[in-house]
PDB file of C-alpha atoms in Angstrom:
ATOM      1  CA  MET A   1      67.297  73.044 101.017  1.00  0.00           C
ATOM      2  CA  ALA A   2      69.840  74.083 103.653  1.00  0.00           C
ATOM      3  CA  SER A   3      69.607  72.326 106.991  1.00  0.00           C
ATOM      4  CA  LEU A   4      69.160  74.169 110.283  1.00  0.00           C
ATOM      5  CA  LYS A   5      72.804  73.555 111.133  1.00  0.00           C
ATOM      6  CA  ASP A   6      73.945  75.090 107.839  1.00  0.00           C
ATOM      7  CA  LEU A   7      71.770  78.145 108.415  1.00  0.00           C
ATOM      8  CA  ARG A   8      73.116  78.587 111.946  1.00  0.00           C
ATOM      9  CA  MET A   9      76.679  78.404 110.640  1.00  0.00           C
ATOM     10  CA  LYS A  10      75.913  80.982 107.949  1.00  0.00           C
ATOM     11  CA  ILE A  11      74.420  83.348 110.507  1.00  0.00           C
ATOM     12  CA  VAL A  12      77.464  83.012 112.758  1.00  0.00           C
ATOM     13  CA  SER A  13      79.781  83.581 109.781  1.00  0.00           C
ATOM     14  CA  VAL A  14      77.960  86.711 108.616  1.00  0.00           C
ATOM     15  CA  LYS A  15      77.907  88.089 112.165  1.00  0.00           C
ATOM     16  CA  SER A  16      81.681  87.661 112.360  1.00  0.00           C
ATOM     17  CA  THR A  17      82.058  89.448 109.033  1.00  0.00           C
ATOM     18  CA  ARG A  18      79.852  92.285 110.271  1.00  0.00           C
ATOM     19  CA  LYS A  19      82.089  92.724 113.313  1.00  0.00           C
ATOM     20  CA  ILE A  20      85.145  93.005 111.071  1.00  0.00           C
ATOM     21  CA  THR A  21      83.573  95.493 108.662  1.00  0.00           C
ATOM     22  CA  SER A  22      82.251  97.562 111.555  1.00  0.00           C
ATOM     23  CA  ALA A  23      85.712  97.695 113.130  1.00  0.00           C
ATOM     24  CA  MET A  24      87.293  98.636 109.787  1.00  0.00           C
ATOM     25  CA  LYS A  25      84.728 101.411 109.369  1.00  0.00           C
ATOM     26  CA  MET A  26      85.620 102.913 112.761  1.00  0.00           C
ATOM     27  CA  VAL A  27      89.355 102.691 112.035  1.00  0.00           C
ATOM     28  CA  ALA A  28      88.881 104.374 108.649  1.00  0.00           C
ATOM     29  CA  ALA A  29      86.748 107.104 110.243  1.00  0.00           C
ATOM     30  CA  SER A  30      89.488 107.784 112.781  1.00  0.00           C
ATOM     31  CA  LYS A  31      92.168 107.972 110.068  1.00  0.00           C
ATOM     32  CA  LEU A  32      89.913 110.064 107.837  1.00  0.00           C
ATOM     33  CA  ARG A  33      89.753 112.948 110.311  1.00  0.00           C
ATOM     34  CA  ARG A  34      93.529 113.274 110.382  1.00  0.00           C
ATOM     35  CA  ALA A  35      93.962 112.742 106.640  1.00  0.00           C
ATOM     36  CA  GLN A  36      91.223 115.231 105.783  1.00  0.00           C
ATOM     37  CA  SER A  37      92.753 117.890 108.025  1.00  0.00           C
ATOM     38  CA  ALA A  38      96.177 117.365 106.429  1.00  0.00           C
ATOM     39  CA  ALA A  39      94.791 117.519 102.873  1.00  0.00           C
ATOM     40  CA  GLU A  40      92.772 120.669 103.529  1.00  0.00           C
ATOM     41  CA  ALA A  41      95.732 122.324 105.241  1.00  0.00           C
ATOM     42  CA  ALA A  42      97.985 121.647 102.226  1.00  0.00           C
ATOM     43  CA  ARG A  43      95.610 123.089  99.625  1.00  0.00           C
ATOM     44  CA  PRO A  44      96.122 126.844 100.256  1.00  0.00           C
ATOM     45  CA  PHE A  45      99.920 126.611 100.060  1.00  0.00           C
ATOM     46  CA  ALA A  46      99.888 124.472  96.897  1.00  0.00           C
ATOM     47  CA  GLU A  47      97.315 126.700  95.178  1.00  0.00           C
ATOM     48  CA  ARG A  48      99.130 129.881  96.169  1.00  0.00           C
ATOM     49  CA  MET A  49     102.423 128.495  94.872  1.00  0.00           C
ATOM     50  CA  GLU A  50     100.783 127.685  91.548  1.00  0.00           C
ATOM     51  CA  ARG A  51      99.395 131.222  91.246  1.00  0.00           C
ATOM     52  CA  MET A  52     102.752 132.748  92.125  1.00  0.00           C
ATOM     53  CA  LEU A  53     104.527 130.563  89.572  1.00  0.00           C
ATOM     54  CA  GLY A  54     101.883 131.484  87.009  1.00  0.00           C
ATOM     55  CA  THR A  55     102.653 135.170  87.529  1.00  0.00           C
ATOM     56  CA  LEU A  56     106.389 134.564  87.194  1.00  0.00           C
ATOM     57  CA  ALA A  57     105.967 132.339  84.166  1.00  0.00           C
ATOM     58  CA  ALA A  58     103.690 134.845  82.429  1.00  0.00           C
ATOM     59  CA  SER A  59     106.364 137.540  82.729  1.00  0.00           C
ATOM     60  CA  LEU A  60     108.764 135.272  80.829  1.00  0.00           C
ATOM     61  CA  ALA A  61     106.331 134.362  78.077  1.00  0.00           C
ATOM     62  CA  GLY A  62     108.059 134.508  74.727  1.00  0.00           C
ATOM     63  CA  GLN A  63     111.495 135.121  76.231  1.00  0.00           C
ATOM     64  CA  GLY A  64     114.527 132.887  76.157  1.00  0.00           C
ATOM     65  CA  GLY A  65     116.451 131.534  79.103  1.00  0.00           C
ATOM     66  CA  ALA A  66     113.439 130.074  80.944  1.00  0.00           C
ATOM     67  CA  PRO A  67     113.962 126.776  82.854  1.00  0.00           C
ATOM     68  CA  ARG A  68     113.140 123.546  81.022  1.00  0.00           C
ATOM     69  CA  MET A  69     110.504 122.640  83.618  1.00  0.00           C
ATOM     70  CA  LEU A  70     108.598 125.692  82.376  1.00  0.00           C
ATOM     71  CA  THR A  71     109.239 125.589  78.658  1.00  0.00           C
ATOM     72  CA  GLY A  72     109.424 121.810  78.308  1.00  0.00           C
ATOM     73  CA  THR A  73     111.599 119.953  75.859  1.00  0.00           C
ATOM     74  CA  GLY A  74     109.950 121.491  72.819  1.00  0.00           C
ATOM     75  CA  ALA A  75     108.309 118.168  71.987  1.00  0.00           C
ATOM     76  CA  ASP A  76     105.098 116.392  72.918  1.00  0.00           C
ATOM     77  CA  THR A  77     106.056 112.830  72.114  1.00  0.00           C
ATOM     78  CA  VAL A  78     106.677 110.953  75.373  1.00  0.00           C
ATOM     79  CA  HIS A  79     104.143 111.213  78.205  1.00  0.00           C
ATOM     80  CA  LEU A  80     104.692 110.041  81.777  1.00  0.00           C
ATOM     81  CA  LEU A  81     101.531 109.189  83.729  1.00  0.00           C
ATOM     82  CA  VAL A  82     101.900 109.012  87.517  1.00  0.00           C
ATOM     83  CA  ALA A  83      98.949 106.955  88.838  1.00  0.00           C
ATOM     84  CA  VAL A  84      98.408 107.453  92.577  1.00  0.00           C
ATOM     85  CA  THR A  85      96.403 104.683  94.258  1.00  0.00           C
ATOM     86  CA  ALA A  86      96.411 102.831  97.576  1.00  0.00           C
ATOM     87  CA  ASP A  87      98.371  99.766  98.613  1.00  0.00           C
ATOM     88  CA  ARG A  88      95.245  98.031  99.938  1.00  0.00           C
ATOM     89  CA  GLY A  89      91.777  97.337  98.661  1.00  0.00           C
ATOM     90  CA  LEU A  90      88.371  97.214 100.381  1.00  0.00           C
ATOM     91  CA  CYS A  91      87.774 100.884  99.576  1.00  0.00           C
ATOM     92  CA  GLY A  92      85.029 100.751  96.982  1.00  0.00           C
ATOM     93  CA  GLY A  93      85.825 102.230  93.599  1.00  0.00           C
ATOM     94  CA  PHE A  94      88.724 104.367  94.841  1.00  0.00           C
ATOM     95  CA  ASN A  95      91.485 102.379  93.121  1.00  0.00           C
ATOM     96  CA  SER A  96      89.505 101.342  90.055  1.00  0.00           C
ATOM     97  CA  SER A  97      88.583 104.955  89.232  1.00  0.00           C
ATOM     98  CA  ILE A  98      92.269 105.953  89.039  1.00  0.00           C
ATOM     99  CA  VAL A  99      93.174 102.850  87.042  1.00  0.00           C
ATOM    100  CA  ARG A 100      90.290 103.472  84.640  1.00  0.00           C
ATOM    101  CA  ALA A 101      91.271 107.134  84.126  1.00  0.00           C
ATOM    102  CA  THR A 102      94.917 106.161  83.565  1.00  0.00           C
ATOM    103  CA  LYS A 103      93.919 103.528  81.013  1.00  0.00           C
ATOM    104  CA  HIS A 104      91.756 106.014  79.139  1.00  0.00           C
ATOM    105  CA  MET A 105      94.572 108.582  79.042  1.00  0.00           C
ATOM    106  CA  ALA A 106      97.102 105.986  77.912  1.00  0.00           C
ATOM    107  CA  ALA A 107      94.769 104.668  75.199  1.00  0.00           C
ATOM    108  CA  ASP A 108      94.069 108.173  73.864  1.00  0.00           C
ATOM    109  CA  LEU A 109      97.769 109.044  73.784  1.00  0.00           C
ATOM    110  CA  LEU A 110      98.659 105.796  72.038  1.00  0.00           C
ATOM    111  CA  LYS A 111      95.989 106.442  69.402  1.00  0.00           C
ATOM    112  CA  GLN A 112      97.650 109.800  68.754  1.00  0.00           C
ATOM    113  CA  GLY A 113     100.957 108.067  68.146  1.00  0.00           C
ATOM    114  CA  LYS A 114     102.516 109.166  71.439  1.00  0.00           C
ATOM    115  CA  THR A 115     104.831 107.109  73.639  1.00  0.00           C
ATOM    116  CA  VAL A 116     103.439 106.365  77.094  1.00  0.00           C
ATOM    117  CA  LYS A 117     105.214 105.552  80.343  1.00  0.00           C
ATOM    118  CA  ILE A 118     103.295 104.773  83.535  1.00  0.00           C
ATOM    119  CA  MET A 119     104.728 105.204  87.023  1.00  0.00           C
ATOM    120  CA  PRO A 120     102.528 103.480  89.647  1.00  0.00           C
ATOM    121  CA  VAL A 121     102.437 105.007  93.111  1.00  0.00           C
ATOM    122  CA  GLY A 122     100.660 102.379  95.189  1.00  0.00           C
ATOM    123  CA  ARG A 123     100.500  98.596  94.925  1.00  0.00           C
ATOM    124  CA  LYS A 124      96.995  98.525  93.467  1.00  0.00           C
ATOM    125  CA  ALA A 125      98.054 100.696  90.521  1.00  0.00           C
ATOM    126  CA  ARG A 126     100.791  98.223  89.633  1.00  0.00           C
ATOM    127  CA  GLU A 127      98.593  95.154  90.069  1.00  0.00           C
ATOM    128  CA  GLN A 128      95.656  96.467  88.054  1.00  0.00           C
ATOM    129  CA  LEU A 129      97.627  98.110  85.256  1.00  0.00           C
ATOM    130  CA  LYS A 130     100.264  95.467  84.592  1.00  0.00           C
ATOM    131  CA  ARG A 131      97.909  93.126  82.725  1.00  0.00           C
ATOM    132  CA  ASP A 132      96.993  95.561  79.934  1.00  0.00           C
ATOM    133  CA  TYR A 133      99.789  98.112  80.183  1.00  0.00           C
ATOM    134  CA  GLY A 134     102.637  96.171  81.766  1.00  0.00           C
ATOM    135  CA  GLN A 135     104.964  96.939  78.852  1.00  0.00           C
ATOM    136  CA  TYR A 136     104.604 100.672  79.484  1.00  0.00           C
ATOM    137  CA  MET A 137     105.193 100.555  83.237  1.00  0.00           C
ATOM    138  CA  ILE A 138     108.370 101.681  84.971  1.00  0.00           C
ATOM    139  CA  ASP A 139     109.535 101.377  88.558  1.00  0.00           C
ATOM    140  CA  GLY A 140     107.214 103.109  90.976  1.00  0.00           C
ATOM    141  CA  PHE A 141     106.617 103.408  94.696  1.00  0.00           C
ATOM    142  CA  GLU A 142     104.730 101.399  97.294  1.00  0.00           C
ATOM    143  CA  GLN A 143     104.101 101.591 101.031  1.00  0.00           C
ATOM    144  CA  LEU A 144     103.986 105.395 101.059  1.00  0.00           C
ATOM    145  CA  GLY A 145     102.081 107.009 103.905  1.00  0.00           C
ATOM    146  CA  ARG A 146     101.723 103.898 106.060  1.00  0.00           C
ATOM    147  CA  LYS A 147     102.045 106.092 109.153  1.00  0.00           C
ATOM    148  CA  GLY A 148     100.801 109.235 107.487  1.00  0.00           C
ATOM    149  CA  VAL A 149     102.131 110.991 104.408  1.00  0.00           C
ATOM    150  CA  VAL A 150     105.276 113.037 105.026  1.00  0.00           C
ATOM    151  CA  PHE A 151     106.919 115.520 102.673  1.00  0.00           C
ATOM    152  CA  ALA A 152     110.068 113.397 102.371  1.00  0.00           C
ATOM    153  CA  GLU A 153     108.063 110.688 100.592  1.00  0.00           C
ATOM    154  CA  ALA A 154     106.607 113.165  98.115  1.00  0.00           C
ATOM    155  CA  ASP A 155     110.072 114.632  97.603  1.00  0.00           C
ATOM    156  CA  GLN A 156     111.372 111.154  96.798  1.00  0.00           C
ATOM    157  CA  VAL A 157     108.772 110.726  94.049  1.00  0.00           C
ATOM    158  CA  ALA A 158     109.446 114.252  92.737  1.00  0.00           C
ATOM    159  CA  ASN A 159     113.198 113.645  92.631  1.00  0.00           C
ATOM    160  CA  GLN A 160     112.754 110.535  90.501  1.00  0.00           C
ATOM    161  CA  VAL A 161     110.425 112.386  88.125  1.00  0.00           C
ATOM    162  CA  SER A 162     112.883 115.306  87.910  1.00  0.00           C
ATOM    163  CA  ALA A 163     115.790 112.965  87.242  1.00  0.00           C
ATOM    164  CA  MET A 164     113.873 111.265  84.439  1.00  0.00           C
ATOM    165  CA  PHE A 165     112.986 114.638  82.915  1.00  0.00           C
ATOM    166  CA  GLU A 166     116.566 115.858  83.057  1.00  0.00           C
ATOM    167  CA  ALA A 167     117.672 112.611  81.409  1.00  0.00           C
ATOM    168  CA  GLY A 168     115.200 113.219  78.569  1.00  0.00           C
ATOM    169  CA  ASP A 169     113.024 110.184  79.360  1.00  0.00           C
ATOM    170  CA  PHE A 170     109.751 112.070  78.809  1.00  0.00           C
ATOM    171  CA  ASP A 171     108.343 115.367  77.580  1.00  0.00           C
ATOM    172  CA  VAL A 172     105.121 115.760  79.584  1.00  0.00           C
ATOM    173  CA  CYS A 173     104.240 114.471  83.069  1.00  0.00           C
ATOM    174  CA  THR A 174     100.672 114.192  84.371  1.00  0.00           C
ATOM    175  CA  VAL A 175      99.648 113.071  87.846  1.00  0.00           C
ATOM    176  CA  VAL A 176      96.350 111.180  88.168  1.00  0.00           C
ATOM    177  CA  TYR A 177      94.891 111.087  91.676  1.00  0.00           C
ATOM    178  CA  ASN A 178      91.633 111.330  93.621  1.00  0.00           C
ATOM    179  CA  ARG A 179      90.869 114.759  95.045  1.00  0.00           C
ATOM    180  CA  PHE A 180      89.009 114.549  98.340  1.00  0.00           C
ATOM    181  CA  LYS A 181      85.584 116.206  98.355  1.00  0.00           C
ATOM    182  CA  SER A 182      83.735 114.309 101.085  1.00  0.00           C
ATOM    183  CA  ALA A 183      83.590 110.880 102.666  1.00  0.00           C
ATOM    184  CA  ILE A 184      81.277 109.699  99.891  1.00  0.00           C
ATOM    185  CA  ALA A 185      82.693 111.648  96.954  1.00  0.00           C
ATOM    186  CA  GLN A 186      86.146 111.772  95.396  1.00  0.00           C
ATOM    187  CA  GLU A 187      87.022 113.552  92.176  1.00  0.00           C
ATOM    188  CA  VAL A 188      89.492 112.028  89.713  1.00  0.00           C
ATOM    189  CA  THR A 189      92.024 114.771  88.943  1.00  0.00           C
ATOM    190  CA  ARG A 190      94.535 114.926  86.100  1.00  0.00           C
ATOM    191  CA  GLN A 191      97.200 117.515  86.829  1.00  0.00           C
ATOM    192  CA  GLN A 192     100.059 118.329  84.474  1.00  0.00           C
ATOM    193  CA  VAL A 193     103.174 119.122  86.486  1.00  0.00           C
ATOM    194  CA  ILE A 194     105.894 119.115  83.773  1.00  0.00           C
ATOM    195  CA  PRO A 195     106.110 121.406  81.934  1.00  0.00           C
ATOM    196  CA  PHE A 196     104.405 123.820  84.293  1.00  0.00           C
ATOM    197  CA  PRO A 197     101.127 124.907  82.612  1.00  0.00           C
ATOM    198  CA  VAL A 198     101.179 128.694  82.325  1.00  0.00           C
ATOM    199  CA  PRO A 199      97.660 130.048  82.932  1.00  0.00           C
ATOM    200  CA  GLU A 200      96.206 132.548  80.518  1.00  0.00           C
ATOM    201  CA  GLN A 201      96.585 136.035  81.936  1.00  0.00           C
ATOM    202  CA  SER A 202      93.506 138.214  81.915  1.00  0.00           C
ATOM    203  CA  ALA A 203      93.089 141.728  83.159  1.00  0.00           C
ATOM    204  CA  LYS A 204      90.999 141.848  86.300  1.00  0.00           C
ATOM    205  CA  ASP A 205      90.338 145.557  86.550  1.00  0.00           C
ATOM    206  CA  SER A 206      88.188 147.677  84.267  1.00  0.00           C
ATOM    207  CA  GLY A 207      91.137 149.461  82.653  1.00  0.00           C
ATOM    208  CA  GLY A 208      92.855 146.258  81.666  1.00  0.00           C
ATOM    209  CA  ALA A 209      96.000 147.233  83.566  1.00  0.00           C
ATOM    210  CA  ARG A 210      98.151 144.685  85.311  1.00  0.00           C
ATOM    211  CA  ALA A 211     100.436 145.138  88.282  1.00  0.00           C
ATOM    212  CA  VAL A 212     104.153 145.343  87.537  1.00  0.00           C
ATOM    213  CA  TYR A 213     106.567 143.491  89.833  1.00  0.00           C
ATOM    214  CA  GLU A 214     110.299 143.759  90.188  1.00  0.00           C
ATOM    215  CA  PHE A 215     112.053 140.520  91.116  1.00  0.00           C
ATOM    216  CA  GLU A 216     115.297 140.092  92.972  1.00  0.00           C
ATOM    217  CA  PRO A 217     117.027 137.996  91.754  1.00  0.00           C
ATOM    218  CA  ASP A 218     115.697 137.777  88.191  1.00  0.00           C
ATOM    219  CA  GLU A 219     112.711 135.654  87.164  1.00  0.00           C
ATOM    220  CA  GLU A 220     114.843 132.921  85.571  1.00  0.00           C
ATOM    221  CA  THR A 221     116.819 132.316  88.762  1.00  0.00           C
ATOM    222  CA  ILE A 222     113.698 132.281  90.928  1.00  0.00           C
ATOM    223  CA  LEU A 223     111.888 129.849  88.631  1.00  0.00           C
ATOM    224  CA  ALA A 224     114.898 127.533  88.435  1.00  0.00           C
ATOM    225  CA  GLU A 225     114.783 127.294  92.236  1.00  0.00           C
ATOM    226  CA  ILE A 226     111.013 127.233  92.761  1.00  0.00           C
ATOM    227  CA  LEU A 227     109.868 124.876  89.986  1.00  0.00           C
ATOM    228  CA  PRO A 228     111.457 121.728  91.534  1.00  0.00           C
ATOM    229  CA  ARG A 229     109.974 122.702  94.900  1.00  0.00           C
ATOM    230  CA  ASN A 230     106.590 123.171  93.279  1.00  0.00           C
ATOM    231  CA  LEU A 231     106.835 119.675  91.779  1.00  0.00           C
ATOM    232  CA  ALA A 232     107.467 118.200  95.247  1.00  0.00           C
ATOM    233  CA  THR A 233     104.656 120.328  96.689  1.00  0.00           C
ATOM    234  CA  GLN A 234     102.144 119.163  94.088  1.00  0.00           C
ATOM    235  CA  MET A 235     103.196 115.537  94.642  1.00  0.00           C
ATOM    236  CA  PHE A 236     102.750 116.022  98.380  1.00  0.00           C
ATOM    237  CA  ARG A 237      99.315 117.474  97.788  1.00  0.00           C
ATOM    238  CA  ALA A 238      98.361 114.569  95.515  1.00  0.00           C
ATOM    239  CA  LEU A 239      99.464 112.016  98.136  1.00  0.00           C
ATOM    240  CA  LEU A 240      97.541 113.807 100.903  1.00  0.00           C
ATOM    241  CA  GLU A 241      94.394 114.112  98.796  1.00  0.00           C
ATOM    242  CA  SER A 242      94.708 110.456  97.795  1.00  0.00           C
ATOM    243  CA  GLN A 243      95.083 109.258 101.371  1.00  0.00           C
ATOM    244  CA  ALA A 244      92.063 111.257 102.549  1.00  0.00           C
ATOM    245  CA  SER A 245      90.031 109.941  99.617  1.00  0.00           C
ATOM    246  CA  GLU A 246      91.124 106.388 100.376  1.00  0.00           C
ATOM    247  CA  GLN A 247      89.996 106.554 103.996  1.00  0.00           C
ATOM    248  CA  GLY A 248      86.711 108.194 103.032  1.00  0.00           C
ATOM    249  CA  ALA A 249      86.036 105.553 100.388  1.00  0.00           C
ATOM    250  CA  ARG A 250      86.971 102.746 102.799  1.00  0.00           C
ATOM    251  CA  MET A 251      84.728 104.118 105.544  1.00  0.00           C
ATOM    252  CA  THR A 252      81.795 104.328 103.116  1.00  0.00           C
ATOM    253  CA  ALA A 253      82.467 100.856 101.695  1.00  0.00           C
ATOM    254  CA  MET A 254      82.708  99.261 105.147  1.00  0.00           C
ATOM    255  CA  ASP A 255      79.541 101.055 106.268  1.00  0.00           C
ATOM    256  CA  ASN A 256      77.686  99.636 103.259  1.00  0.00           C
ATOM    257  CA  ALA A 257      79.156  96.196 103.935  1.00  0.00           C
ATOM    258  CA  THR A 258      78.038  96.347 107.564  1.00  0.00           C
ATOM    259  CA  ARG A 259      74.516  97.304 106.520  1.00  0.00           C
ATOM    260  CA  ASN A 260      74.390  94.528 103.926  1.00  0.00           C
ATOM    261  CA  ALA A 261      75.600  92.009 106.502  1.00  0.00           C
ATOM    262  CA  GLY A 262      72.815  93.094 108.845  1.00  0.00           C
ATOM    263  CA  ASP A 263      70.233  92.650 106.084  1.00  0.00           C
ATOM    264  CA  MET A 264      71.632  89.220 105.284  1.00  0.00           C
ATOM    265  CA  ILE A 265      71.504  88.187 108.943  1.00  0.00           C
ATOM    266  CA  ASN A 266      67.856  89.236 109.135  1.00  0.00           C
ATOM    267  CA  ALA A 267      67.021  87.291 105.966  1.00  0.00           C
ATOM    268  CA  LEU A 268      68.858  84.207 107.209  1.00  0.00           C
ATOM    269  CA  ALA A 269      67.144  84.458 110.616  1.00  0.00           C
ATOM    270  CA  ILE A 270      63.718  84.528 108.963  1.00  0.00           C
ATOM    271  CA  LYS A 271      64.660  81.557 106.794  1.00  0.00           C
ATOM    272  CA  TYR A 272      66.013  79.712 109.841  1.00  0.00           C
ATOM    273  CA  ASN A 273      62.836  80.335 111.870  1.00  0.00           C
ATOM    274  CA  ARG A 274      60.608  79.208 109.021  1.00  0.00           C
ATOM    275  CA  SER A 275      62.637  76.043 108.488  1.00  0.00           C
ATOM    276  CA  ARG A 276      62.613  75.325 112.218  1.00  0.00           C
ATOM    277  CA  GLN A 277      58.868  75.885 112.391  1.00  0.00           C
ATOM    278  CA  ALA A 278      58.318  73.601 109.406  1.00  0.00           C
ATOM    279  CA  GLN A 279      60.452  70.887 110.995  1.00  0.00           C
ATOM    280  CA  ILE A 280      58.608  71.154 114.316  1.00  0.00           C
ATOM    281  CA  THR A 281      55.255  70.979 112.522  1.00  0.00           C
ATOM    282  CA  LYS A 282      56.403  67.914 110.622  1.00  0.00           C
ATOM    283  CA  GLU A 283      57.507  66.195 113.829  1.00  0.00           C
ATOM    284  CA  LEU A 284      54.183  66.995 115.528  1.00  0.00           C
ATOM    285  CA  ILE A 285      52.271  65.569 112.581  1.00  0.00           C
ATOM    286  CA  GLU A 286      54.336  62.382 112.762  1.00  0.00           C
ATOM    287  CA  ILE A 287      53.731  62.071 116.534  1.00  0.00           C
ATOM    288  CA  ILE A 288      49.984  62.654 116.164  1.00  0.00           C
ATOM    289  CA  SER A 289      49.740  60.234 113.251  1.00  0.00           C
ATOM    290  CA  GLY A 290      51.593  57.589 115.230  1.00  0.00           C
ATOM    291  CA  ALA A 291      49.316  58.104 118.253  1.00  0.00           C
ATOM    292  CA  GLU A 292      46.205  57.773 116.128  1.00  0.00           C
ATOM    293  CA  ALA A 293      47.537  54.580 114.553  1.00  0.00           C
ATOM    294  CA  LEU A 294      47.770  53.012 118.006  1.00  0.00           C
TER     295      LEU A 294
END
């Protein structure tokens, strides 16, 4: 049975931990507001760019001369998985959900006889994937977004992916990241960025007619210029969504930790009071017994 001194030390220790988790919760809440605003502001532009590229790509369906980022290499053998996580922990299941999804994708591709390459973006992705999939990992990125995600960082990741594609190092690239929904919910998203997935065109009006556009310059030239920019834009969006999800997950995790610390303090206080009462009762019994013996 723990002594009163041990219980007092435990209570002091848990109170110190509660102060730390409470402070981390407030810091994460402050960062979350900025990260959430940035992620939500980036969504309309990224989604509109995808729709515009879909329209352009659909007009070139079945034609030659389209950029390789649209048509691909003609093979489906080598897959590059870009796993976007955080550099730090203490954010609940944020990192583990991305690692788990990446492992599942890699395992499925390997069962199909494909070649897998994994690019970690974030220290936790590298640390948690290297044990089982270290042989498939390539150089990645860490310490991105320490002072807020900027487009130059996303462009750096996109440039490396583009260079690898141009060198023929992979055929298909998929980005795995957490899409921010709320402070308590993040959605694991798998987005193929190379080759650009052309959406199925469907007629939206009753007559089945579709608007006809004239492009200046031609569609091939526009796509050759826009597709690399779209890759950087989608990477930027993934980093922003990931950062907002990280702060939301950390705020929730630290809030739960603070609550659990409070419950533990209450339980330890009750145990301490009962032990103290039992010790006082024992001492009184000894005093009374000694007095009666005299």
